[in-house]
Tab-separated table of C-alpha atoms and ligand atoms in Angstrom:
chain	number	residue	atom	x	y	z
A	1	UNK	CA	53.545	77.037	-1.207
A	2	UNK	CA	50.779	74.101	-1.222
A	3	UNK	CA	51.419	72.201	-4.669
A	4	UNK	CA	55.422	71.806	-5.670
A	5	UNK	CA	54.883	73.211	-9.254
A	6	UNK	CA	58.671	71.704	-10.812
A	7	UNK	CA	57.489	72.563	-13.902
A	8	UNK	CA	57.089	76.425	-12.792
A	9	UNK	CA	59.906	76.095	-10.904
A	10	UNK	CA	62.609	74.982	-14.468
A	11	UNK	CA	60.489	78.990	-16.054
A	12	UNK	CA	62.743	79.922	-13.328
A	13	UNK	CA	66.356	78.484	-14.693
A	14	UNK	CA	67.609	79.517	-17.965
A	15	UNK	CA	70.002	77.366	-18.090
A	16	UNK	CA	67.334	74.275	-18.533
A	17	UNK	CA	66.252	75.621	-21.595
A	18	UNK	CA	69.003	74.360	-23.301
A	19	UNK	CA	70.755	71.360	-24.875
A	20	UNK	CA	74.082	69.669	-24.095
A	21	UNK	CA	74.809	67.503	-27.024
A	22	UNK	CA	71.972	67.607	-29.045
A	23	UNK	CA	70.220	67.060	-26.048
A	24	UNK	CA	68.195	68.923	-23.570
A	25	UNK	CA	70.210	69.487	-20.537
A	26	UNK	CA	69.552	66.668	-16.648
A	27	UNK	CA	71.072	68.134	-15.031
A	28	UNK	CA	72.032	66.117	-11.916
A	29	UNK	CA	75.625	67.166	-10.463
A	30	UNK	CA	74.030	69.257	-7.624
A	31	UNK	CA	75.803	67.964	-4.770
A	32	UNK	CA	78.830	69.861	-7.320
A	33	UNK	CA	77.191	72.665	-7.689
A	34	UNK	CA	73.275	74.177	-8.240
A	35	UNK	CA	71.966	76.322	-11.059
A	36	UNK	CA	70.489	79.932	-10.850
A	37	UNK	CA	67.568	81.126	-10.911
A	38	UNK	CA	66.838	84.458	-12.608
A	39	UNK	CA	65.814	86.389	-9.294
A	40	UNK	CA	69.655	85.607	-8.110
A	41	UNK	CA	71.042	86.460	-11.757
A	42	UNK	CA	68.413	89.340	-11.450
A	43	UNK	CA	69.436	90.117	-8.238
A	44	UNK	CA	73.239	90.733	-9.175
A	45	UNK	CA	72.756	91.797	-12.725
A	46	UNK	CA	70.515	94.484	-10.857
A	47	UNK	CA	73.406	95.715	-8.558
A	48	UNK	CA	75.786	96.443	-11.387
A	49	UNK	CA	73.708	97.468	-13.347
A	50	UNK	CA	71.729	100.363	-10.739
A	51	UNK	CA	74.001	100.741	-7.246
A	52	UNK	CA	77.255	99.566	-8.156
A	53	UNK	CA	79.514	100.845	-4.364
A	54	UNK	CA	81.796	98.818	-2.136
A	55	UNK	CA	79.891	98.380	1.663
A	56	UNK	CA	80.489	100.092	4.768
A	57	UNK	CA	81.520	103.334	3.389
A	58	UNK	CA	80.530	105.120	1.224
A	59	UNK	CA	78.480	108.345	2.829
A	60	UNK	CA	76.513	108.261	-0.088
A	61	UNK	CA	73.165	106.320	-1.696
A	62	UNK	CA	74.523	104.171	-4.019
A	63	UNK	CA	77.355	103.047	-0.787
A	64	UNK	CA	74.257	102.814	1.614
A	65	UNK	CA	72.268	101.211	-0.334
A	66	UNK	CA	74.807	98.329	-1.378
A	67	UNK	CA	75.212	97.543	2.527
A	68	UNK	CA	71.683	97.781	2.846
A	69	UNK	CA	71.472	94.671	0.228
A	70	UNK	CA	74.387	93.338	1.758
A	71	UNK	CA	73.746	92.852	5.286
A	72	UNK	CA	69.815	92.345	4.767
A	73	UNK	CA	70.828	89.064	3.197
A	74	UNK	CA	73.325	88.030	6.453
A	75	UNK	CA	70.183	89.124	8.019
A	76	UNK	CA	68.233	86.359	5.955
A	77	UNK	CA	71.286	83.918	6.670
A	78	UNK	CA	71.516	84.392	10.049
A	79	UNK	CA	66.805	83.554	10.194
A	80	UNK	CA	67.129	80.521	7.849
A	81	UNK	CA	69.382	78.205	10.114
A	82	UNK	CA	67.977	80.350	13.331
A	83	UNK	CA	70.679	81.375	14.738
A	84	UNK	CA	70.678	84.610	17.325
A	85	UNK	CA	71.858	87.769	14.926
A	86	UNK	CA	73.613	88.576	12.648
A	87	UNK	CA	76.903	88.990	14.297
A	88	UNK	CA	76.989	85.130	14.293
A	89	UNK	CA	76.952	85.055	10.052
A	90	UNK	CA	80.811	85.339	8.956
A	91	UNK	CA	80.711	85.891	4.478
A	92	UNK	CA	84.048	83.451	3.392
A	93	UNK	CA	84.055	82.070	0.174
A	94	UNK	CA	83.100	79.313	0.306
A	95	UNK	CA	82.721	75.665	3.245
A	96	UNK	CA	85.952	75.366	2.520
A	97	UNK	CA	87.698	78.767	3.833
A	98	UNK	CA	84.738	77.971	6.783
A	99	UNK	CA	85.919	75.499	7.787
A	100	UNK	CA	89.715	76.270	7.553
A	101	UNK	CA	88.997	79.684	9.135
A	102	UNK	CA	88.239	77.493	12.548
A	103	UNK	CA	91.383	75.632	11.863
A	104	UNK	CA	92.355	78.869	11.827
A	105	UNK	CA	91.396	80.508	14.766
A	106	UNK	CA	89.684	78.007	17.044
A	107	UNK	CA	92.671	75.789	16.630
A	108	UNK	CA	95.302	77.227	16.829
A	109	UNK	CA	93.705	78.401	19.923
A	110	UNK	CA	92.733	74.926	21.713
A	111	UNK	CA	94.930	73.114	19.865
A	112	UNK	CA	98.552	72.039	21.836
A	113	UNK	CA	101.142	68.718	21.376
A	114	UNK	CA	98.716	65.488	21.936
A	115	UNK	CA	95.494	66.975	21.233
A	116	UNK	CA	93.528	64.669	19.822
A	117	UNK	CA	91.113	65.746	16.932
A	118	UNK	CA	87.773	63.761	15.870
A	119	UNK	CA	86.715	63.594	11.638
A	120	UNK	CA	84.865	60.967	10.132
A	121	UNK	CA	85.786	58.778	7.891
A	122	UNK	CA	83.053	59.599	5.254
A	123	UNK	CA	84.361	63.831	5.103
A	124	UNK	CA	85.205	65.784	2.118
A	125	UNK	CA	88.628	67.105	1.403
A	126	UNK	CA	87.926	70.309	3.592
A	127	UNK	CA	86.600	68.902	6.513
A	128	UNK	CA	90.240	66.436	6.774
A	129	UNK	CA	92.865	69.156	4.780
A	130	UNK	CA	92.452	71.972	7.003
A	131	UNK	CA	92.944	69.569	10.639
A	132	UNK	CA	96.227	67.501	9.294
A	133	UNK	CA	97.607	70.461	8.992
A	134	UNK	CA	96.417	71.676	12.129
A	135	UNK	CA	97.197	68.379	14.121
A	136	UNK	CA	100.796	68.821	11.948
A	137	UNK	CA	101.724	72.218	12.853
A	138	UNK	CA	101.010	71.939	16.208
A	139	UNK	CA	101.766	68.394	16.512
A	140	UNK	CA	97.662	67.740	17.556
A	141	UNK	CA	96.721	64.002	16.534
A	142	UNK	CA	93.474	63.371	14.092
A	143	UNK	CA	91.459	60.643	14.703
A	144	UNK	CA	89.030	59.426	12.611
A	145	UNK	CA	85.436	57.576	13.853
A	146	UNK	CA	84.557	54.118	11.284
A	147	UNK	CA	81.466	53.171	9.391
A	148	UNK	CA	78.880	51.484	10.263
A	149	UNK	CA	79.082	47.281	8.876
A	150	UNK	CA	77.019	47.881	6.595
A	151	UNK	CA	79.196	51.352	4.932
A	152	UNK	CA	76.302	53.491	5.104
A	153	UNK	CA	76.282	55.243	7.960
A	154	UNK	CA	78.646	56.394	11.409
A	155	UNK	CA	79.574	53.465	13.511
A	156	UNK	CA	78.278	55.293	16.718
A	157	UNK	CA	80.017	52.786	19.350
A	158	UNK	CA	82.751	54.461	17.399
A	159	UNK	CA	81.748	58.048	17.616
A	160	UNK	CA	81.375	56.857	22.019
A	161	UNK	CA	84.821	55.529	21.861
A	162	UNK	CA	86.241	57.786	20.518
A	163	UNK	CA	85.426	60.589	22.388
A	164	UNK	CA	87.288	58.797	25.136
A	165	UNK	CA	89.793	60.347	24.085
A	166	UNK	CA	88.868	63.354	24.671
A	167	UNK	CA	88.678	65.445	21.506
A	168	UNK	CA	88.933	69.502	22.031
A	169	UNK	CA	87.759	69.215	18.111
A	170	UNK	CA	84.786	66.616	16.373
A	171	UNK	CA	84.306	67.976	13.155
A	172	UNK	CA	81.348	65.990	10.581
A	173	UNK	CA	80.267	66.574	7.743
A	174	UNK	CA	75.990	67.321	7.982
A	175	UNK	CA	75.385	64.888	5.229
A	176	UNK	CA	78.212	63.128	3.067
A	177	UNK	CA	78.808	63.975	-0.558
A	178	UNK	CA	79.610	59.773	-1.631
A	179	UNK	CA	76.523	58.336	0.332
A	180	UNK	CA	73.799	60.902	0.711
A	181	UNK	CA	73.519	59.785	4.476
A	182	UNK	CA	72.099	61.988	6.937
A	183	UNK	CA	74.527	62.234	10.281
A	184	UNK	CA	73.026	62.308	13.489
A	185	UNK	CA	74.639	66.141	13.752
A	186	UNK	CA	71.826	66.307	16.734
A	187	UNK	CA	73.105	63.598	19.077
A	188	UNK	CA	77.196	63.831	18.553
A	189	UNK	CA	76.927	67.125	19.000
A	190	UNK	CA	75.313	66.110	22.492
A	191	UNK	CA	78.392	63.062	23.365
A	192	UNK	CA	80.622	65.219	22.132
A	193	UNK	CA	79.644	68.933	24.198
A	194	UNK	CA	79.690	65.710	27.642
A	195	UNK	CA	83.367	65.056	26.041
A	196	UNK	CA	83.932	69.982	26.026
A	197	UNK	CA	84.637	69.375	22.969
A	198	UNK	CA	83.606	72.271	19.634
A	199	UNK	CA	81.764	71.304	17.560
A	200	UNK	CA	82.467	71.754	13.925
A	201	UNK	CA	79.543	70.707	10.770
A	202	UNK	CA	79.819	69.898	7.372
A	203	UNK	CA	76.852	71.804	6.207
A	204	UNK	CA	77.866	71.557	2.635
A	205	UNK	CA	75.116	69.089	1.134
A	206	UNK	CA	72.222	69.676	4.267
A	207	UNK	CA	71.167	73.373	4.305
A	208	UNK	CA	70.805	73.087	0.534
A	209	UNK	CA	67.919	70.610	0.960
A	210	UNK	CA	66.926	69.746	4.891
A	211	UNK	CA	65.288	71.939	7.375
A	212	UNK	CA	68.784	73.253	9.748
A	213	UNK	CA	68.753	74.776	12.606
A	214	UNK	CA	71.406	75.162	14.914
A	215	UNK	CA	69.515	75.743	18.441
A	216	UNK	CA	68.399	72.752	17.534
A	217	UNK	CA	71.306	70.674	16.560
A	218	UNK	CA	73.085	73.196	19.324
A	219	UNK	CA	76.803	73.004	17.001
A	220	UNK	CA	79.675	75.725	18.009
A	221	UNK	CA	80.088	76.048	14.092
A	222	UNK	CA	78.042	75.264	10.390
A	223	UNK	CA	79.976	75.995	7.749
A	224	UNK	CA	78.489	76.106	3.825
A	225	UNK	CA	78.311	77.770	0.357
A	226	UNK	CA	75.772	79.454	-1.648
A	227	UNK	CA	76.656	78.265	-4.867
A	228	UNK	CA	75.165	74.756	-3.714
A	229	UNK	CA	71.922	76.718	-3.200
A	230	UNK	CA	71.022	78.546	-5.955
A	231	UNK	CA	73.389	81.706	-5.053
A	232	UNK	CA	76.671	82.605	-6.958
A	233	UNK	CA	80.129	81.056	-6.955
A	234	UNK	CA	82.373	82.899	-4.164
A	235	UNK	CA	79.777	83.141	-1.353
A	236	UNK	CA	80.346	80.692	1.618
A	237	UNK	CA	79.070	80.838	5.630
A	238	UNK	CA	80.681	80.319	8.628
A	239	UNK	CA	77.917	80.675	11.236
A	240	UNK	CA	79.172	80.655	15.384
A	241	UNK	CA	77.868	81.095	17.937
A	242	UNK	CA	78.748	84.466	19.482
A	243	UNK	CA	80.738	83.349	22.952
A	244	UNK	CA	83.116	81.586	20.477
A	245	UNK	CA	83.158	84.262	18.404
A	246	UNK	CA	83.939	86.963	20.830
A	247	UNK	CA	86.775	85.077	21.696
A	248	UNK	CA	88.416	83.804	18.757
A	249	UNK	CA	91.032	85.995	17.013
A	250	UNK	CA	91.022	86.822	13.503
A	251	UNK	CA	92.296	85.143	11.114
A	252	UNK	CA	92.732	87.315	8.556
A	253	UNK	CA	93.849	91.224	8.643
A	254	UNK	CA	92.994	94.250	7.006
A	255	UNK	CA	90.605	96.612	6.626
A	256	UNK	CA	87.195	96.753	7.759
A	257	UNK	CA	87.643	93.786	10.337
A	258	UNK	CA	89.106	96.746	13.014
A	259	UNK	CA	87.946	99.284	14.938
A	260	UNK	CA	91.388	101.159	15.158
A	261	UNK	CA	95.353	101.107	13.929
A	262	UNK	CA	98.089	101.542	15.714
A	263	UNK	CA	101.877	101.333	14.751
A	264	UNK	CA	101.754	98.840	16.225
A	265	UNK	CA	99.212	97.093	17.130
A	266	UNK	CA	95.451	96.943	16.112
A	267	UNK	CA	91.784	96.468	18.067
A	268	UNK	CA	89.661	94.816	16.353
A	269	UNK	CA	85.935	95.309	14.851
A	270	UNK	CA	81.960	94.242	15.640
A	271	UNK	CA	80.977	90.581	15.514
A	272	UNK	CA	80.731	89.572	12.493
A	273	UNK	CA	82.874	92.167	10.355
A	274	UNK	CA	85.664	91.196	13.243
A	275	UNK	CA	86.488	88.435	10.447
A	276	UNK	CA	85.504	89.795	7.182
A	277	UNK	CA	88.707	92.080	5.926
A	278	UNK	CA	88.843	93.396	2.816
A	279	UNK	CA	86.210	94.507	0.891
A	280	UNK	CA	83.928	91.528	0.473
A	281	UNK	CA	82.117	90.273	-2.406
A	282	UNK	CA	79.248	92.734	-2.096
A	283	UNK	CA	76.527	90.877	-4.913
A	284	UNK	CA	77.668	87.245	-3.534
A	285	UNK	CA	76.250	88.331	-0.692
A	286	UNK	CA	73.652	90.507	-2.713
A	287	UNK	CA	72.574	87.155	-4.531
A	288	UNK	CA	72.747	84.951	-1.463
A	289	UNK	CA	69.812	86.522	-0.066
A	290	UNK	CA	68.040	86.313	-3.061
A	291	UNK	CA	68.868	82.639	-2.982
A	292	UNK	CA	67.845	82.141	0.566
A	293	UNK	CA	63.931	84.643	-0.498
A	294	UNK	CA	63.780	81.649	-3.684
A	295	UNK	CA	64.132	78.179	-1.348
A	296	UNK	CA	61.553	80.405	1.112
A	297	UNK	CA	59.166	80.668	-1.334
A	298	UNK	CA	58.767	77.307	-1.552
A	299	UNK	CA	60.329	76.078	1.472
A	300	UNK	CA	62.405	74.174	2.874
A	301	UNK	CA	60.552	70.236	4.159
A	302	UNK	CA	58.207	70.981	0.361
A	303	UNK	CA	62.081	70.117	-0.553
A	304	UNK	CA	62.890	67.700	1.259
A	305	UNK	CA	59.854	65.703	0.832
A	306	UNK	CA	59.771	66.364	-3.178
A	307	UNK	CA	63.663	65.315	-3.585
A	308	UNK	CA	63.276	62.408	-0.786
A	309	UNK	CA	60.336	61.226	-3.853
A	310	UNK	CA	62.785	61.731	-6.662
A	311	UNK	CA	65.821	59.893	-5.069
A	312	UNK	CA	63.281	56.874	-4.446
A	313	UNK	CA	62.085	56.024	-7.707
A	314	UNK	CA	65.606	57.057	-8.818
A	315	UNK	CA	67.217	53.820	-6.601
A	316	UNK	CA	64.147	51.854	-7.656
A	317	UNK	CA	64.796	51.870	-10.428
A	318	UNK	CA	68.734	52.027	-10.929
A	319	UNK	CA	68.464	48.945	-8.436
A	320	UNK	CA	66.895	46.474	-11.265
A	321	UNK	CA	70.066	47.088	-13.816
A	322	UNK	CA	72.526	44.529	-13.193
A	323	UNK	CA	75.555	45.128	-12.165
A	324	UNK	CA	74.757	47.897	-10.381
A	325	UNK	CA	75.874	49.039	-6.797
A	326	UNK	CA	74.755	51.960	-4.295
A	327	UNK	CA	76.588	52.933	-2.061
A	328	UNK	CA	74.610	54.511	1.114
A	329	UNK	CA	71.223	53.461	2.419
A	330	UNK	CA	68.871	51.793	-0.234
A	331	UNK	CA	66.409	50.295	1.746
A	332	UNK	CA	62.990	51.335	3.131
A	333	UNK	CA	61.798	54.679	2.201
A	334	UNK	CA	64.690	56.693	2.068
A	335	UNK	CA	64.819	58.650	5.583
A	336	UNK	CA	67.905	59.328	7.002
A	337	UNK	CA	69.422	60.246	3.647
A	338	UNK	CA	69.399	62.779	1.279
A	339	UNK	CA	69.240	62.785	-2.771
A	340	UNK	CA	72.362	62.266	-3.913
A	341	UNK	CA	73.612	58.809	-5.201
A	342	UNK	CA	76.970	57.077	-5.452
A	343	UNK	CA	76.942	54.237	-7.585
A	344	UNK	CA	78.761	51.710	-10.307
A	345	UNK	CA	77.734	49.361	-12.126
A	346	UNK	CA	80.445	46.403	-12.819
A	347	UNK	CA	82.340	46.434	-15.940
A	348	UNK	CA	82.616	50.305	-17.001
A	349	UNK	CA	85.170	52.222	-15.525
A	350	UNK	CA	82.219	55.535	-13.946
A	351	UNK	CA	83.764	58.337	-15.981
A	352	UNK	CA	83.106	56.053	-19.021
A	353	UNK	CA	78.856	55.892	-17.924
A	354	UNK	CA	79.274	59.230	-16.933
A	355	UNK	CA	81.070	59.839	-20.884
A	356	UNK	CA	77.822	57.868	-22.024
A	357	UNK	CA	75.199	60.197	-20.396
A	358	UNK	CA	77.292	63.845	-21.294
A	359	UNK	CA	76.416	62.261	-24.965
A	360	UNK	CA	72.595	61.724	-23.884
A	361	UNK	CA	72.658	65.736	-21.953
A	362	UNK	CA	72.928	63.936	-18.648
A	363	UNK	CA	75.552	66.106	-16.197
A	364	UNK	CA	76.311	63.269	-13.449
A	365	UNK	CA	80.000	63.258	-11.667
A	366	UNK	CA	82.889	60.631	-11.556
A	367	UNK	CA	85.283	59.996	-9.519
A	368	UNK	CA	87.013	60.325	-5.608
A	369	UNK	CA	84.693	63.530	-6.132
A	370	UNK	CA	86.616	64.918	-3.268
A	371	UNK	CA	86.174	61.775	-0.801
A	372	UNK	CA	89.804	59.628	-1.324
A	373	UNK	CA	89.822	58.689	2.168
A	374	UNK	CA	86.240	57.437	1.410
A	375	UNK	CA	85.784	55.916	-1.408
A	376	UNK	CA	89.252	54.215	-2.213
A	377	UNK	CA	89.155	52.847	1.689
A	378	UNK	CA	86.321	52.042	2.651
A	379	UNK	CA	84.547	51.469	-0.903
A	380	UNK	CA	87.244	49.746	-1.859
A	381	UNK	CA	87.189	51.926	-5.718
A	382	UNK	CA	89.159	54.536	-7.020
A	383	UNK	CA	85.867	56.012	-8.261
A	384	UNK	CA	82.106	56.359	-8.090
A	385	UNK	CA	80.065	57.784	-10.744
A	386	UNK	CA	77.244	60.558	-8.783
A	387	UNK	CA	73.998	61.175	-9.820
A	388	UNK	CA	72.463	64.338	-6.751
A	389	UNK	CA	69.003	66.023	-7.481
A	390	UNK	CA	67.430	69.747	-7.350
A	391	UNK	CA	64.743	70.960	-6.684
A	392	UNK	CA	64.068	71.657	-10.369
A	393	UNK	CA	64.655	68.288	-11.230
A	394	UNK	CA	62.076	65.921	-12.575
A	395	UNK	CA	61.047	62.317	-12.629
A	396	UNK	CA	61.666	62.375	-17.030
A	397	UNK	CA	64.859	63.342	-16.392
A	398	UNK	CA	65.305	60.531	-13.839
A	399	UNK	CA	64.055	58.655	-15.702
A	400	UNK	CA	66.556	59.653	-19.218
A	401	UNK	CA	69.209	58.400	-16.542
A	402	UNK	CA	68.329	55.469	-15.820
A	403	UNK	CA	67.358	54.445	-19.335
A	404	UNK	CA	71.314	55.938	-20.164
A	405	UNK	CA	72.919	54.040	-17.737
A	406	UNK	CA	71.285	50.983	-18.991
A	407	UNK	CA	72.362	51.370	-22.866
A	408	UNK	CA	75.237	52.012	-21.015
A	409	UNK	CA	75.270	48.075	-19.992
A	410	UNK	CA	74.507	46.943	-23.149
A	411	UNK	CA	76.778	48.647	-24.805
A	412	UNK	CA	79.544	47.468	-22.598
A	413	UNK	CA	78.374	43.805	-22.893
A	414	UNK	CA	78.348	44.291	-26.984
A	415	UNK	CA	81.724	44.322	-26.652
A	416	UNK	CA	82.184	41.991	-23.266
A	417	UNK	CA	83.993	44.691	-21.441
B	1	PMP	N1	81.837	69.349	2.542
B	1	PMP	C1	80.220	68.614	1.272
B	1	PMP	C2	80.692	68.397	2.143
B	1	PMP	C3	81.445	68.636	0.351
B	1	PMP	O1	80.131	68.003	-1.121
B	1	PMP	C4	80.851	69.957	-0.669
B	1	PMP	C5	81.560	70.462	-1.918
B	1	PMP	N2	81.329	69.181	-3.024
B	1	PMP	C6	82.623	70.946	0.009
B	1	PMP	C7	82.541	70.324	1.747
B	1	PMP	C8	83.503	71.803	-0.418
B	1	PMP	O2	82.287	72.225	-0.361
B	1	PMP	P1	83.439	73.971	-1.441
B	1	PMP	O3	83.448	73.445	-2.330
B	1	PMP	O4	82.202	75.331	-1.728
B	1	PMP	O5	83.823	75.180	-0.296
């Protein structure tokens, strides 16, 4: 695609024509979930209308067609993140399940009493709680890397210090869902591997927005969710390096993940099916394939550049609002961050901001946004407001949101609140 034509893209998203509270919907909560284009919706409905059948079982045509479409989507995922083959692509429900699968599988195998697990202060709950559970179960120790003095990135010196404890697992978000910061996962992965750690990357906020190459990052695991990247809800991905997955025992047992079953023992299916017990989310997988086709046609580099423009515009305008504080990188070009912009306005609760914007037809998020340790301890807050952009958002929508925030400031000033 030579020119990024956002109006053309918007035509594919039926929901963007709808109204919220009497205004055209401006959907700025993409870090929570994305909207879906007709191409994805149609791929799911055509599965149900034309070839609904279980996969990996039937010897009849529609089952073969369903299996082919479902498995073909994994090949698309594999190419999208540049993995070696589909053996490395496990379908899960979401990022949360993917990280739990690593913690329950590899984590249980390699963490024992007093072994260290290293995460960071900018993680989403789904990259905290599975490790807390693992540490409690195994009497392991969960350590955190702190933020730098600006509070917008990881303290790389602290990363090095914490690696001296020789953690067995290092699990980090590629992009923070609060700060939008892109962490240098390639460098952290290199350092962690020198200490013999396994590296897990939470790609929930990176894979939908920037080009990802697992061979370049050299991570051992990468977790991400379909619903944040145009695909249906309930389909997620765990990428794992083949050698590691080959060694790892399955976590969930049942149909499809076995080769043979005796009365007291069983042998396992090949990768990736060893980790996919039971009837999978077939329509989700098929929809994931359609979503990746869509993103591929736009080109991830074009998406990244377009979203950067939106983000720079938003930050420049928001900086002029009195009492508004943005969390994360705000100076210079937005190198090192994506379009997730968290903020607070002095004297106005984030929930009030979200309600005022909702009245104007603008959807933003407010709360601890599933990152309580970061929001409470580092940002010293109970809640933040957050705007987050995706491929179909426009400069006009950003301007509408900024105007709405300005109105909120004026209302609260009038009320002396
Ligand atoms: N990690 C990050 C950084 C996220 O932003 C999210 C979703 N907000 C998740 C993990 C969890 O994703 P899911 O709810 O799809 O499992």
